[in-house]
Amino acid sequence: MIVTTQKPLDEILDSISPYSNILIAGCDGCTQPPRGLREAKTLSQLLELGGRLRDKNFIFKVITVVKQCDSFLAA
């Protein structure tokens, strides 16, 4: 079982600040955040707002995959 915890938004913003195009991949088969498309979109909106406060213009692409932890499907 894979257990995840979301990092604080400030920490995520610090790590993506050198980039402008960001991919957020949610997992449809997961019970851990970011679970599906709705949570992945919510995260992108929060990061977009945080980026605006830092004068950053991020472009987000939000997708979901069936199961990120399955190496057969993710390869």
One Martini backbone bead per residue (centre of mass of N, CA, C, O) as a GRO file, in nm:
protein
   75
    1MET     BB    1   0.096   0.037   0.023
    2ILE     BB    2   0.038   0.369  -0.061
    3VAL     BB    3   0.151   0.665   0.109
    4THR     BB    4   0.033   1.003   0.119
    5THR     BB    5   0.145   1.351   0.130
    6GLN     BB    6   0.093   1.675   0.119
    7LYS     BB    7   0.248   1.939   0.045
    8PRO     BB    8   0.311   2.241   0.087
    9LEU     BB    9   0.247   2.497  -0.122
   10ASP     BB   10   0.516   2.647  -0.090
   11GLU     BB   11   0.694   2.405  -0.168
   12ILE     BB   12   0.578   2.363  -0.448
   13LEU     BB   13   0.631   2.648  -0.557
   14ASP     BB   14   0.937   2.635  -0.526
   15SER     BB   15   0.978   2.381  -0.723
   16ILE     BB   16   0.816   2.529  -0.984
   17SER     BB   17   0.933   2.823  -1.040
   18PRO     BB   18   1.128   2.760  -1.302
   19TYR     BB   19   0.851   2.699  -1.430
   20SER     BB   20   0.557   2.703  -1.660
   21ASN     BB   21   0.509   2.399  -1.729
   22ILE     BB   22   0.253   2.192  -1.576
   23LEU     BB   23   0.205   1.860  -1.450
   24ILE     BB   24  -0.096   1.703  -1.330
   25ALA     BB   25  -0.129   1.375  -1.177
   26GLY     BB   26  -0.379   1.177  -1.131
   27CYS     BB   27  -0.562   0.903  -0.958
   28ASP     BB   28  -0.821   0.673  -1.014
   29GLY     BB   29  -0.696   0.417  -0.820
   30CYS     BB   30  -0.688   0.606  -0.563
   31THR     BB   31  -0.686   0.699  -0.199
   32GLN     BB   32  -0.481   0.920  -0.256
   33PRO     BB   33  -0.352   1.210  -0.286
   34PRO     BB   34  -0.440   1.281  -0.592
   35ARG     BB   35  -0.689   1.117  -0.703
   36GLY     BB   36  -0.848   1.285  -0.912
   37LEU     BB   37  -0.947   1.531  -1.115
   38ARG     BB   38  -1.061   1.723  -0.903
   39GLU     BB   39  -0.804   1.742  -0.720
   40ALA     BB   40  -0.608   1.828  -0.943
   41LYS     BB   41  -0.758   2.092  -1.013
   42THR     BB   42  -0.745   2.218  -0.734
   43LEU     BB   43  -0.437   2.228  -0.720
   44SER     BB   44  -0.399   2.409  -0.971
   45GLN     BB   45  -0.557   2.652  -0.858
   46LEU     BB   46  -0.384   2.701  -0.607
   47LEU     BB   47  -0.114   2.739  -0.764
   48GLU     BB   48  -0.207   2.974  -0.939
   49LEU     BB   49  -0.262   3.170  -0.707
   50GLY     BB   50   0.022   3.152  -0.583
   51GLY     BB   51   0.167   3.252  -0.840
   52ARG     BB   52   0.039   3.534  -0.851
   53LEU     BB   53   0.165   3.627  -0.578
   54ARG     BB   54   0.464   3.568  -0.732
   55ASP     BB   55   0.459   3.650  -1.037
   56LYS     BB   56   0.344   3.389  -1.183
   57ASN     BB   57   0.297   3.198  -1.507
   58PHE     BB   58   0.122   2.931  -1.506
   59ILE     BB   59   0.086   2.616  -1.688
   60PHE     BB   60  -0.172   2.379  -1.676
   61LYS     BB   61  -0.188   2.019  -1.677
   62VAL     BB   62  -0.464   1.791  -1.638
   63ILE     BB   63  -0.455   1.451  -1.525
   64THR     BB   64  -0.535   1.099  -1.556
   65VAL     BB   65  -0.481   0.775  -1.427
   66VAL     BB   66  -0.553   0.468  -1.344
   67LYS     BB   67  -0.243   0.366  -1.230
   68GLN     BB   68   0.057   0.477  -1.118
   69CYS     BB   69   0.180   0.208  -0.964
   70ASP     BB   70   0.158   0.063  -1.240
   71SER     BB   71   0.412  -0.030  -1.446
   72PHE     BB   72   0.251  -0.135  -1.691
   73LEU     BB   73   0.075   0.133  -1.735
   74ALA     BB   74   0.316   0.359  -1.709
   75ALA     BB   75   0.518   0.263  -1.955
   0.00000   0.00000   0.00000
